[in-house]
Short mmCIF file of C-alpha atoms and ligand atoms in Angstrom, two decimals:
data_model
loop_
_atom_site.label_atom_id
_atom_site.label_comp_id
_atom_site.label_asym_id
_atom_site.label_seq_id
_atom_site.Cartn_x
_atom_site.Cartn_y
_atom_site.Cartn_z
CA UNK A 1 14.27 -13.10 1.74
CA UNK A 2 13.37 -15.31 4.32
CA UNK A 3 10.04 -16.19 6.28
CA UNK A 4 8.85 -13.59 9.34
CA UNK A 5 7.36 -15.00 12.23
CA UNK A 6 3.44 -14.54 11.20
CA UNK A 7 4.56 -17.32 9.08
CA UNK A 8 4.92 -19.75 11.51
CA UNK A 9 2.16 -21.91 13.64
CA UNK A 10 3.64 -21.73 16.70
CA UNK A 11 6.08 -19.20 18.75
CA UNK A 12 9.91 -19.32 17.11
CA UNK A 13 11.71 -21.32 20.59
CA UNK A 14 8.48 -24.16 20.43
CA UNK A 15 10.47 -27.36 21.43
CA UNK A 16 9.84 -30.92 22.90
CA UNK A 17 12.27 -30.70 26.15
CA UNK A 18 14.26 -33.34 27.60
CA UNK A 19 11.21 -34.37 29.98
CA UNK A 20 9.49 -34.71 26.47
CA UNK A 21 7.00 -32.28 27.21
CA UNK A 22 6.65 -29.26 24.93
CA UNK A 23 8.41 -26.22 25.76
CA UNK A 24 7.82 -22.20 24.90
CA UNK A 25 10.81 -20.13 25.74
CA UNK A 26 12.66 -22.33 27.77
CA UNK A 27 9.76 -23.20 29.90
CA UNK A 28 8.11 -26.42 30.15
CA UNK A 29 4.48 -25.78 29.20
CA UNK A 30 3.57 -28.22 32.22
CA UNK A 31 5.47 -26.72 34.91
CA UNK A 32 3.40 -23.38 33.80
CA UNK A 33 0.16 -24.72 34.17
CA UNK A 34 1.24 -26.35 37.45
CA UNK A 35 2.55 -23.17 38.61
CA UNK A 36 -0.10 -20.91 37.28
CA UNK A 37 -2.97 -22.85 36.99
CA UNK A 38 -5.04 -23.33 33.85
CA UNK A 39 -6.37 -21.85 31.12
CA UNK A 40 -3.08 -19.79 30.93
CA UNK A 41 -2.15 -17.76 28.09
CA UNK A 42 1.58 -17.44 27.25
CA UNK A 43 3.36 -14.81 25.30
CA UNK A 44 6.85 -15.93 24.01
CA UNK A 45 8.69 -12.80 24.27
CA UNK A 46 11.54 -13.30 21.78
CA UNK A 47 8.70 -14.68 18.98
CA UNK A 48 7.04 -11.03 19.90
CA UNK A 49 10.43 -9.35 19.52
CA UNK A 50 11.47 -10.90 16.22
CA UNK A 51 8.17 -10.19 14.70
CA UNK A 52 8.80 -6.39 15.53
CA UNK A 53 12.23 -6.73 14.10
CA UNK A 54 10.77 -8.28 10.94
CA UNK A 55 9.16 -5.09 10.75
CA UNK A 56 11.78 -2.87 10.63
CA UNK A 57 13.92 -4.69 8.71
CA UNK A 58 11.25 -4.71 5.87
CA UNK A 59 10.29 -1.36 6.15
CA UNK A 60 13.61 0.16 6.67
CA UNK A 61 14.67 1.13 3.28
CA UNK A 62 11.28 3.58 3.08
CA UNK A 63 13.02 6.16 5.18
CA UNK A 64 9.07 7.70 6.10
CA UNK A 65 8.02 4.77 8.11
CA UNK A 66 6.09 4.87 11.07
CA UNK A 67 4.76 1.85 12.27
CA UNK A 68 2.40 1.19 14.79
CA UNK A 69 0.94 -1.53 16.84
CA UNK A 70 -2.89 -1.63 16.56
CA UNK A 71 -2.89 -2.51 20.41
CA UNK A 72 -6.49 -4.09 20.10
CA UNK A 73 -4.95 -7.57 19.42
CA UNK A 74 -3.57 -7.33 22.95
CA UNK A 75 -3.15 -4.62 25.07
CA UNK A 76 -1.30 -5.26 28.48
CA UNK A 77 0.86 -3.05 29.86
CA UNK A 78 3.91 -5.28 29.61
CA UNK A 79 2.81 -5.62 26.55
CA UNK A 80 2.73 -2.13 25.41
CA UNK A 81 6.51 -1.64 27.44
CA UNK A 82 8.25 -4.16 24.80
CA UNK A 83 6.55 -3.25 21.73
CA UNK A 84 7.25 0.29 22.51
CA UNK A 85 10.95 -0.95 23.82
CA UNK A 86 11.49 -2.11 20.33
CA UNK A 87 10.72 1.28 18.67
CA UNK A 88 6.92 1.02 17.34
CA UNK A 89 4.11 3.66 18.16
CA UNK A 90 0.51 2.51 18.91
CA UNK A 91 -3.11 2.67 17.26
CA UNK A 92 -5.44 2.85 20.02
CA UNK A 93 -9.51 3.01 19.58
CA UNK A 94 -10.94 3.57 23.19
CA UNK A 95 -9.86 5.15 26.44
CA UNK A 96 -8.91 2.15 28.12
CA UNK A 97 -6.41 1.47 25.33
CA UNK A 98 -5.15 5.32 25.11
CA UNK A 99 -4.50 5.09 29.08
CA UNK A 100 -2.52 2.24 28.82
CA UNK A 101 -0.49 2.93 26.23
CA UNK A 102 0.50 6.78 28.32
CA UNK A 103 0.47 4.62 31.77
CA UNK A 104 3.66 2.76 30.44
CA UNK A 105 5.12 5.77 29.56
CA UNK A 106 4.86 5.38 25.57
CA UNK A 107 5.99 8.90 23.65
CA UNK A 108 2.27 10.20 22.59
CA UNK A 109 3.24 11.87 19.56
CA UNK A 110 3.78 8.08 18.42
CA UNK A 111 0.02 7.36 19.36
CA UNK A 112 -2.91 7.31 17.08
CA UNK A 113 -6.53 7.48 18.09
CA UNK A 114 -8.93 5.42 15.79
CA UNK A 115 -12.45 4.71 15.95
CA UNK A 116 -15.99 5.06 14.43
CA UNK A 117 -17.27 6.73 17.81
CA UNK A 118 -15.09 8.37 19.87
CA UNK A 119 -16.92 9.93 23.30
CA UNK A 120 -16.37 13.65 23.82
CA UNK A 121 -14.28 12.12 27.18
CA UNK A 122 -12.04 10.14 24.99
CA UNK A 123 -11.22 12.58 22.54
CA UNK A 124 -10.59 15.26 25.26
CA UNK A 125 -8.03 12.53 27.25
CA UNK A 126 -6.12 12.26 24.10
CA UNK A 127 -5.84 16.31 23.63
CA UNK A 128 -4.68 16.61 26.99
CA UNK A 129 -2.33 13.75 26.67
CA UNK A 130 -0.32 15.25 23.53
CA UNK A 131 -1.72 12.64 21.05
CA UNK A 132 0.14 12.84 17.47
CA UNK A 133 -2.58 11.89 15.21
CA UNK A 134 -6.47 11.34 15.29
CA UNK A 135 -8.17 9.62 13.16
CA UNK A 136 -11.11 11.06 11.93
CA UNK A 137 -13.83 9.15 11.04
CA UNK A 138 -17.28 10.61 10.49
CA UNK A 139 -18.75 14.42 10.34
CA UNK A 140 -19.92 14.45 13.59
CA UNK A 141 -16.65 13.41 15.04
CA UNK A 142 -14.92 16.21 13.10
CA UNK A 143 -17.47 18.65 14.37
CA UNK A 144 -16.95 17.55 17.90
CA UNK A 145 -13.15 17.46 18.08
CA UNK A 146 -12.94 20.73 16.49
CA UNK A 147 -14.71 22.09 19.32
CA UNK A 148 -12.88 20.32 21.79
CA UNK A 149 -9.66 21.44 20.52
CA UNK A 150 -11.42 25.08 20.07
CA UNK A 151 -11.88 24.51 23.86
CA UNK A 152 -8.73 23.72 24.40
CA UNK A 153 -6.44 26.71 22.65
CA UNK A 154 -5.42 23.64 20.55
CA UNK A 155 -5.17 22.29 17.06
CA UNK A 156 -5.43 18.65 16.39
CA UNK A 157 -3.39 16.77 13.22
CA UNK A 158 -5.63 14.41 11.84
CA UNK A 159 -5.96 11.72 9.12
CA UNK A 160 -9.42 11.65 7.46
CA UNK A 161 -10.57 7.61 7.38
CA UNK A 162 -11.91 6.53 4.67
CA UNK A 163 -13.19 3.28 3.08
CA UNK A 164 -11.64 2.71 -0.40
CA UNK A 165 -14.29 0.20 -1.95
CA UNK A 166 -11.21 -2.78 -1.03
CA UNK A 167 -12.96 -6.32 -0.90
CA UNK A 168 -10.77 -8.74 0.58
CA UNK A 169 -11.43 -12.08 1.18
CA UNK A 170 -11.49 -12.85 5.23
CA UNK A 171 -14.38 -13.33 7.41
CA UNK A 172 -17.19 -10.84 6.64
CA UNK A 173 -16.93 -9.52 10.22
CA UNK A 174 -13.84 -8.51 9.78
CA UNK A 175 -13.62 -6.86 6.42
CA UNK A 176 -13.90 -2.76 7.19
CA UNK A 177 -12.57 -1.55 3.74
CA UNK A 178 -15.63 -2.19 1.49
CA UNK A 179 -18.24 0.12 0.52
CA UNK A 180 -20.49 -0.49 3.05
CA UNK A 181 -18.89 -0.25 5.99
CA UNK A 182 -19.36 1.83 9.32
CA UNK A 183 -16.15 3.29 9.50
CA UNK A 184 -14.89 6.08 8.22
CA UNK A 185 -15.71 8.72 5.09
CA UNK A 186 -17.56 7.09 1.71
CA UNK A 187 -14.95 8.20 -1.05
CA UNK A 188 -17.73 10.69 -2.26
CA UNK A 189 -17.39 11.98 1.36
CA UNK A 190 -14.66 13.29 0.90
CA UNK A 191 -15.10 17.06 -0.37
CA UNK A 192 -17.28 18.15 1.65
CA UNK A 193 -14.95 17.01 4.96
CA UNK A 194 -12.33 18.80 2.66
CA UNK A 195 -14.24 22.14 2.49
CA UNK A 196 -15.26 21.59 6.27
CA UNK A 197 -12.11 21.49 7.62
CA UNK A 198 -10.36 23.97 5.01
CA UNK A 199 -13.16 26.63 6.04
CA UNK A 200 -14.72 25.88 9.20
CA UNK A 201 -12.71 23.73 11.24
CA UNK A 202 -9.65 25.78 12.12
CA UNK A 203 -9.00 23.84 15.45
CA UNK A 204 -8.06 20.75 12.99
CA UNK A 205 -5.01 19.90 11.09
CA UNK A 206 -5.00 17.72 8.28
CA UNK A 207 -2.33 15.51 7.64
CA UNK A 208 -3.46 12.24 5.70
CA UNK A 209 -5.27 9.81 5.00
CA UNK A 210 -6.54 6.57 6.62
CA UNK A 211 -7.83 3.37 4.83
CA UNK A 212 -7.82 -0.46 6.40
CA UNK A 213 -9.26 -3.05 4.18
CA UNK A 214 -9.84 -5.98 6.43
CA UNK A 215 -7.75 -8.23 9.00
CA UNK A 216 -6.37 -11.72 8.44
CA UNK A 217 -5.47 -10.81 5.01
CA UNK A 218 -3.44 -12.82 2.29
CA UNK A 219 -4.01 -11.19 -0.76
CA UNK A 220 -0.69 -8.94 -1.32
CA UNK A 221 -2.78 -7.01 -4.05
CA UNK A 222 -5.56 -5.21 -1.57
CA UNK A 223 -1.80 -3.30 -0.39
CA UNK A 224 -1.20 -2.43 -3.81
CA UNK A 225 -4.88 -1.18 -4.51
CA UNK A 226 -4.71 0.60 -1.41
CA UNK A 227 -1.55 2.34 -1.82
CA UNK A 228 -2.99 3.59 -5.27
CA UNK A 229 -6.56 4.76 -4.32
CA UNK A 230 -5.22 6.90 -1.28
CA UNK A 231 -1.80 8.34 -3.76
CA UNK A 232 -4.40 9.22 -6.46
CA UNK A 233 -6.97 10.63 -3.71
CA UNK A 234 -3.78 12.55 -2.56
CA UNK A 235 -2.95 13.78 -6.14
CA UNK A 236 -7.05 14.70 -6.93
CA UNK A 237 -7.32 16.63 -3.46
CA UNK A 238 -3.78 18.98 -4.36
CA UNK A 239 -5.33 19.71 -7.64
CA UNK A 240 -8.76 20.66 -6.88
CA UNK A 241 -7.95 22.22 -3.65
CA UNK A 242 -4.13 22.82 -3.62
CA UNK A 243 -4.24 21.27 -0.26
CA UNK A 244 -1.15 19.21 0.34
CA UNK A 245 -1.59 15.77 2.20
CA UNK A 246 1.89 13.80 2.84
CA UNK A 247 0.62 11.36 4.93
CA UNK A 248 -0.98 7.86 4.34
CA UNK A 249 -2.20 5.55 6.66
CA UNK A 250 -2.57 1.52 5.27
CA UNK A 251 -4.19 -0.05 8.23
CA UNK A 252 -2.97 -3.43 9.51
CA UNK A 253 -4.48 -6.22 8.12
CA UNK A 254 -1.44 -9.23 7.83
CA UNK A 255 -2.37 -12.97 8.19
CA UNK A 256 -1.23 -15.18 10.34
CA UNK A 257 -1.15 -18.67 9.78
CA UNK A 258 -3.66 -20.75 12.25
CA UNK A 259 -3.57 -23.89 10.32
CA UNK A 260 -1.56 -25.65 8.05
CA UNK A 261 -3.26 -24.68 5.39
CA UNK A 262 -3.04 -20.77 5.74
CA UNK A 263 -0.13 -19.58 3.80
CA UNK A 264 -0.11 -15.86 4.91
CA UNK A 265 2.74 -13.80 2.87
CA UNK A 266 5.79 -12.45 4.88
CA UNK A 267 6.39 -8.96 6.45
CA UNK A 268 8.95 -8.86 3.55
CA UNK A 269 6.63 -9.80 0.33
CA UNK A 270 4.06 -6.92 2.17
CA UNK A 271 6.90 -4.26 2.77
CA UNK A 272 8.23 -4.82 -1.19
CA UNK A 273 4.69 -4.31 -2.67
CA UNK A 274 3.97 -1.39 -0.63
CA UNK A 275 7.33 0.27 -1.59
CA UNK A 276 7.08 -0.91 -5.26
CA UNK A 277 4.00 0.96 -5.46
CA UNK A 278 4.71 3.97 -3.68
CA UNK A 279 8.05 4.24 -5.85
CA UNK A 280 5.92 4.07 -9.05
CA UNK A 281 3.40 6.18 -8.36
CA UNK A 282 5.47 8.86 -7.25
CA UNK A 283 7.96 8.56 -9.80
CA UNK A 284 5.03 8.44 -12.50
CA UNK A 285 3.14 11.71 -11.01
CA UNK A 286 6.24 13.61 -9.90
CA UNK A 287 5.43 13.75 -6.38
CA UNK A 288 7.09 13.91 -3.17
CA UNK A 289 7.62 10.14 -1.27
CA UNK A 290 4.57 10.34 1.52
CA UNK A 291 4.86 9.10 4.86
CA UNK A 292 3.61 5.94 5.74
CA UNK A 293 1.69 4.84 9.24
CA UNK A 294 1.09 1.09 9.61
CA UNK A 295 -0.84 -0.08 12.13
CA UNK A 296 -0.44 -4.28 12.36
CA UNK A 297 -1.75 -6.12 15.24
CA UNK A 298 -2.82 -9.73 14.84
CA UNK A 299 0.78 -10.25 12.76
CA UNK A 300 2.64 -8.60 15.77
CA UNK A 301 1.32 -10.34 18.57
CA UNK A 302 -0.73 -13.86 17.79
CA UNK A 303 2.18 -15.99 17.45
CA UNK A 304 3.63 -15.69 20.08
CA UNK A 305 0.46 -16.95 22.34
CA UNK A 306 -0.48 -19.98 23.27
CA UNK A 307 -3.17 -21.09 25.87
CA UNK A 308 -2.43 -24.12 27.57
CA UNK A 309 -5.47 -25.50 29.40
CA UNK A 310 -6.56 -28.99 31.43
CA UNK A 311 -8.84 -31.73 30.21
CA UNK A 312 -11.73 -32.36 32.12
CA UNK A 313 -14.33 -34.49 31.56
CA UNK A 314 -15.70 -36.53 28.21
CA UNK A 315 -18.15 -37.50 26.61
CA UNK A 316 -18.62 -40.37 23.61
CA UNK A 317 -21.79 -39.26 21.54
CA UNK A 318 -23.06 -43.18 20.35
CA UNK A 319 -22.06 -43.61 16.82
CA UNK A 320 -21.53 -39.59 17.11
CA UNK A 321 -18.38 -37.73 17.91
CA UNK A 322 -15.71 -37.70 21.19
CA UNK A 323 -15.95 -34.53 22.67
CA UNK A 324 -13.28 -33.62 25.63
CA UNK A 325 -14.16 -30.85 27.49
CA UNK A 326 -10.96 -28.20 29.18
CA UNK A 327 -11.44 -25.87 31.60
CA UNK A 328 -11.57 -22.71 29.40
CA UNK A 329 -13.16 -22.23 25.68
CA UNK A 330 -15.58 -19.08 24.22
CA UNK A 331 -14.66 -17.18 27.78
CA UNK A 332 -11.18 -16.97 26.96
CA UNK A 333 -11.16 -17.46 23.31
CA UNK A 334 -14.28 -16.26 21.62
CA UNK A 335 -12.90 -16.46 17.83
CA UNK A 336 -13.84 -19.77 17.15
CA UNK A 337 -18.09 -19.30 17.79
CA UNK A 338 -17.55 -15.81 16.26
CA UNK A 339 -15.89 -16.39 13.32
CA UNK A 340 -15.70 -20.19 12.88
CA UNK A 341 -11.95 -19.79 13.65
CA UNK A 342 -9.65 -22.74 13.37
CA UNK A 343 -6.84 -23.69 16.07
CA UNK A 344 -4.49 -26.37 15.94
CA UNK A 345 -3.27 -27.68 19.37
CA UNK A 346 -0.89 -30.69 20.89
CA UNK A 347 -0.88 -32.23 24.22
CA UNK A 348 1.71 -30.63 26.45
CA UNK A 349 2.44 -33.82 28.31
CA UNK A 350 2.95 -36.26 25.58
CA UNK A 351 3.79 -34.13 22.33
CA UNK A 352 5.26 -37.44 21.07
CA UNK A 353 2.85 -40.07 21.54
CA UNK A 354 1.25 -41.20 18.23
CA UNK A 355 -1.70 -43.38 19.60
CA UNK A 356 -4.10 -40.75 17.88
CA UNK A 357 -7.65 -40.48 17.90
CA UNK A 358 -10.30 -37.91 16.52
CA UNK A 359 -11.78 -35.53 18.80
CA UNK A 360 -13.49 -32.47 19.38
CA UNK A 361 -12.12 -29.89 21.78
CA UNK A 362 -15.24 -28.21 23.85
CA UNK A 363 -15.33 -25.47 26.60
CA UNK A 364 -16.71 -25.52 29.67
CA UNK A 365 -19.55 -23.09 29.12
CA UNK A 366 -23.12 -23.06 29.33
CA UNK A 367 -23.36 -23.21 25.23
CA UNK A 368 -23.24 -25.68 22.54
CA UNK A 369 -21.21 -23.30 20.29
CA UNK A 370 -18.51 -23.13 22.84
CA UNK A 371 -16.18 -25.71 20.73
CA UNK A 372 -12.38 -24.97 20.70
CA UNK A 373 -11.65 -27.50 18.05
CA UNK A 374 -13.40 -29.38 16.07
CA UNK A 375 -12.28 -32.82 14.59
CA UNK A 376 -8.72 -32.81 15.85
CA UNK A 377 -6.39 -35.68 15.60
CA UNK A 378 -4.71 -35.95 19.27
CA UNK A 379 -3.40 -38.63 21.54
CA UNK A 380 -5.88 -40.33 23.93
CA UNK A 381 -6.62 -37.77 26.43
CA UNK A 382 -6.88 -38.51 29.54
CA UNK A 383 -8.54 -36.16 32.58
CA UNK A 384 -5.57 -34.05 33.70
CA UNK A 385 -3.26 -33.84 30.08
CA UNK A 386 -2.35 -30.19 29.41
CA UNK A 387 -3.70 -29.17 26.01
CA UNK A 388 -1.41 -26.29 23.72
CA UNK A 389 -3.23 -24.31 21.25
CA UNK A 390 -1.44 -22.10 19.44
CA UNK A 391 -1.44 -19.21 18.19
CA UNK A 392 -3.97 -17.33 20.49
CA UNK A 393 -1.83 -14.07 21.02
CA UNK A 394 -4.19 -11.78 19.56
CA UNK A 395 -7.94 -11.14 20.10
CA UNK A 396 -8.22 -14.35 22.72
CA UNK A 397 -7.58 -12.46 25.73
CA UNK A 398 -8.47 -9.01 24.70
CA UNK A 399 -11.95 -10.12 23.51
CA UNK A 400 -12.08 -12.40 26.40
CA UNK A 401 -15.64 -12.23 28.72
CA UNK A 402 -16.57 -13.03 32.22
CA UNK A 403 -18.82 -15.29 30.61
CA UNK A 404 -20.62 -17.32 33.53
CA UNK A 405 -19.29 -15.51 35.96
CA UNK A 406 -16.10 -17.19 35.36
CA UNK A 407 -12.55 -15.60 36.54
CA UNK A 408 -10.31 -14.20 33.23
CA UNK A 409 -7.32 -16.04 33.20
CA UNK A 410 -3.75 -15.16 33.78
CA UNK A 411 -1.02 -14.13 31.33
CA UNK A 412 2.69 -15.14 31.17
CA UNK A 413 5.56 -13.71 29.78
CA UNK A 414 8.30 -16.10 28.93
CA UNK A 415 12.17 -16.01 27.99
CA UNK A 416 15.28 -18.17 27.87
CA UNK A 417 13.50 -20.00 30.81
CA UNK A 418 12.35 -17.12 32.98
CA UNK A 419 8.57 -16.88 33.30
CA UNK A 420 7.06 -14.19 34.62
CA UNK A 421 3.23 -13.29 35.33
CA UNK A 422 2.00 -9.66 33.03
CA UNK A 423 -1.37 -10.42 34.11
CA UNK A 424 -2.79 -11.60 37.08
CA UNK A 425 -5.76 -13.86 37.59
CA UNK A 426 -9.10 -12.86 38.26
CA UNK A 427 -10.35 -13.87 41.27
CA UNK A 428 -14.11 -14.04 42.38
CA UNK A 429 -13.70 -10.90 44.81
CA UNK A 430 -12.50 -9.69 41.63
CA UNK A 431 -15.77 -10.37 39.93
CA UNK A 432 -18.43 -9.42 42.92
CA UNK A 433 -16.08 -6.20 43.16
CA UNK A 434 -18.40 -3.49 41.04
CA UNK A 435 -21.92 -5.46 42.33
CA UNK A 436 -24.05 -3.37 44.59
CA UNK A 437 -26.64 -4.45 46.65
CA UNK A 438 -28.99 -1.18 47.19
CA UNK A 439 -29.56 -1.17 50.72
CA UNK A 440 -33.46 -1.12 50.38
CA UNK A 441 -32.72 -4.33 49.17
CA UNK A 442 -31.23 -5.51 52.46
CA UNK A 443 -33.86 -4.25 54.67
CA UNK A 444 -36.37 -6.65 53.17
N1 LLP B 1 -6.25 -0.64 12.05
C1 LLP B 1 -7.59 -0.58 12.08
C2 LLP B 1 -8.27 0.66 11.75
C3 LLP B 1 -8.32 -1.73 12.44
O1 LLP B 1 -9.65 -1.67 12.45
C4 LLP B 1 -7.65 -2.93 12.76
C5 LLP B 1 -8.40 -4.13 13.15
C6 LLP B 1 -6.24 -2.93 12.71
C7 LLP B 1 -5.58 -1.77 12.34
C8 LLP B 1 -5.44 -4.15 13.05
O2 LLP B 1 -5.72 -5.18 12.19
P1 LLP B 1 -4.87 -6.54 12.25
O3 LLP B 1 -3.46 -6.23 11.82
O4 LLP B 1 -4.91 -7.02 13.63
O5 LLP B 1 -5.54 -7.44 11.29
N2 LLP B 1 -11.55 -9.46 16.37
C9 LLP B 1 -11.21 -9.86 15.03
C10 LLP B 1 -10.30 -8.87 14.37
C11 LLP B 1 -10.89 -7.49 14.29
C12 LLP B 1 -9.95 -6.52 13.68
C13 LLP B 1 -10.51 -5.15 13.77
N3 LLP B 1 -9.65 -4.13 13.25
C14 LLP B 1 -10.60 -11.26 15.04
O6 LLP B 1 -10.48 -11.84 16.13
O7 LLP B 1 -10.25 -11.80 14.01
#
């Protein structure tokens, strides 16, 4: 089987044009940053579209799929429109997400609501919007959507989360599926939800289970140990309370590969081991195939982003390093001060030039941990070259901060040459627009 796009470093249609400077879909990276100003992010449509299509191929020999986007990697509403255009439903965890995802018109019954603290308002939006599945996460959040839906004249299908005991290896703020976790139900949880919702919660519906272990993950065995904790959870909870759950929910969790040297496995090698192991288990306990909800984001949408941005000004430590400063950094991309996140970029302008030197990429924020890159090998830079790093489509813009009062920056959409902006750039009536003065104030 071949490679899927999360296997790549840079979107699918990357190429050096005949102006030899680097192009994404057909557009030359500098024209964009002319046009649009910098830092831009870009999102290479057909990269997002083949990704998706990776998907289903995998997956479509396990006639129960039902795969989701975990729309926290990047949620736009063009965004949400093609992803939902090629036939996925959506995880959401907060309001803002859930009214997106209904604003551009996505079926609801393909939405699921996750989070470790849902606000009475949240949970009530999704009710009234139709929502197929919430996921429930602590007793206090079943107490308080039973009541809503009580409320409401309405019953709610849910998925119980819970965290399986799953260490995998990835950066310890984004593991979720160890023991110690804040989300969702400890395994020895798990009964007493049970008897909750089997006797006193008759406003909820229980349809599954919910597990995710942990993002940027390369391990294919956490899927197998994850299929076969929540199958053998299934199998415990049917005999000791002859309640029948036929739904499992795996999380997301796929790598992407950032550097050269990540070597994240393809949709295909994920899809086969999470089959395989369904396929065994049932077969060896004489059960009923359940359905499966997957809910990827970072493998869906990071690579096809790239943010191109303009160098500035820079600065030769003595005997120390080269540091060239662009005109974005932990504003726009805050992965690489949160999580010591490596990016690998080229030079827009001169992709081919080979007079390389080292240096380190910094933002343009107030704070010495606002480095990009560190210890890249790039041609000279000079004030003015367009800088590429890639793979940025997921959590760069949609962890991205007003950080020194600093505009966020626009988003592109780009195919077979068209570009096209999906979001707009702040502006600074944008970011005065929720001050108030009090008027006591004035009168001094
Ligand atoms: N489902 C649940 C319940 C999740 O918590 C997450 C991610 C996903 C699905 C999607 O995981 P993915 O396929 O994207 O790995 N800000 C961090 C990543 C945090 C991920 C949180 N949960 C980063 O920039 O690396």
């Amino acid at each position: 089987m071949g490679k899927s796009a999360n296997q790549y470093l840079k979107p699918l249609t990357t190429e050096i044009n005949a102006n030899g400077n680097l192009s994404v879909g057909g557009c030359d990276l500098v024209d964009l940053a002319k046009t649009y100003k910098t830092p831009l992010y870009i999102i290479d449509e057909f990269t997002l579209r083949e990704v998706c299509k990776n998907y289903k191929d995998a997956f479509s020999k396990y006639e129960k799929i039902n795969l989701m986007y975990a729309s926290k990697a990047l949620c736009t509403s063009a965004i949400t429109t093609i992803i939902a255009g090629e036939g996925f439903g959506f995880d959401v965890v907060s309001g803002g997400e859930l009214f997106t995802v209904y604003n551009s018109g996505v079926d609801m019954k393909r939405v699921l609501f996750n989070g470790n603290n849902k606000t009475y308002e949240e949970l009530e939006m999704a009710i009234n919007y139709g929502i197929g599945r919430i996921s429930v996460d602590n007793f206090s959040e079943l107490k308080l959507l039973n009541d809503i839906a009580k409320q409401k004249n309405k019953v709610a299908d849910i998925l119980l989360r819970i965290t399986p005991g799953i260490e995998c290896h990835t950066h310890e703020y984004i593991q979720t599926g160890h023991l110690d976790s804040k989300f969702g139900f400890d395994m020895s949880q798990i009964d007493e939800a049970l008897i909750l919702i089997k006797n006193k919660y008759k406003n909820l519906n229980l349809k599954g289970l919910h597990a995710h272990t942990g993002s940027q993950i390369f391990e294919l065995k956490v899927y197998q140990d994850e299929v076969e904790i929540l199958i053998k959870e299934i199998l415990r909870i049917k005999a000791k309370y002859d309640i029948d759950i036929s739904e499992i929910n795996l999380g997301g969790g796929l790598g992407v590969k950032y550097t050269d040297s990540d070597n994240p496995p393809s949709v295909f090698d994920v899809s086969e081991i999470i089959i395989n192991t369904i396929k065994n288990m049932c077969e060896k306990y004489n059960v009923d195939y359940p359905k499966i909800y997957l809910e990827p984001g970072r493998s869906i949408i990071s690579t096809s982003g790239v943010t191109l941005y303009t160098v500035g000004s820079q600065k030769q430590v003595p005997n120390g390093k080269k540091y060239v400063a662009v005109d974005g950094g932990m504003a726009d991309n805050p992965r690489p001060s949160l999580y010591q996140a490596e990016y690998v970029a080229q030079v827009a302008n001169k992709p081919n030039e080979r007079n390389y030197e080292k240096v380190t990429i910094a933002g343009r924020y107030c704070e010495s941990g606002d480095i990009l890159i560190k210890d890249i090998d790039l041609p000279k830079l000079e004030e003015g070259d367009v800088i590429c790093v890639y793979n940025t489509g997921s959590y760069n813009y949609s962890m991205a901060s007003n950080y020194n009062r600093t505009q966020k920056s626009a988003m592109v959409l780009v195919n077979s040459g068209l570009s096209d902006i999906i979001v707009n750039r702040e502006t600074l009536d944008d970011l005065i627009r929720y001050d108030v003065i009090p008027s006591r104030l004035k009168e001094c």
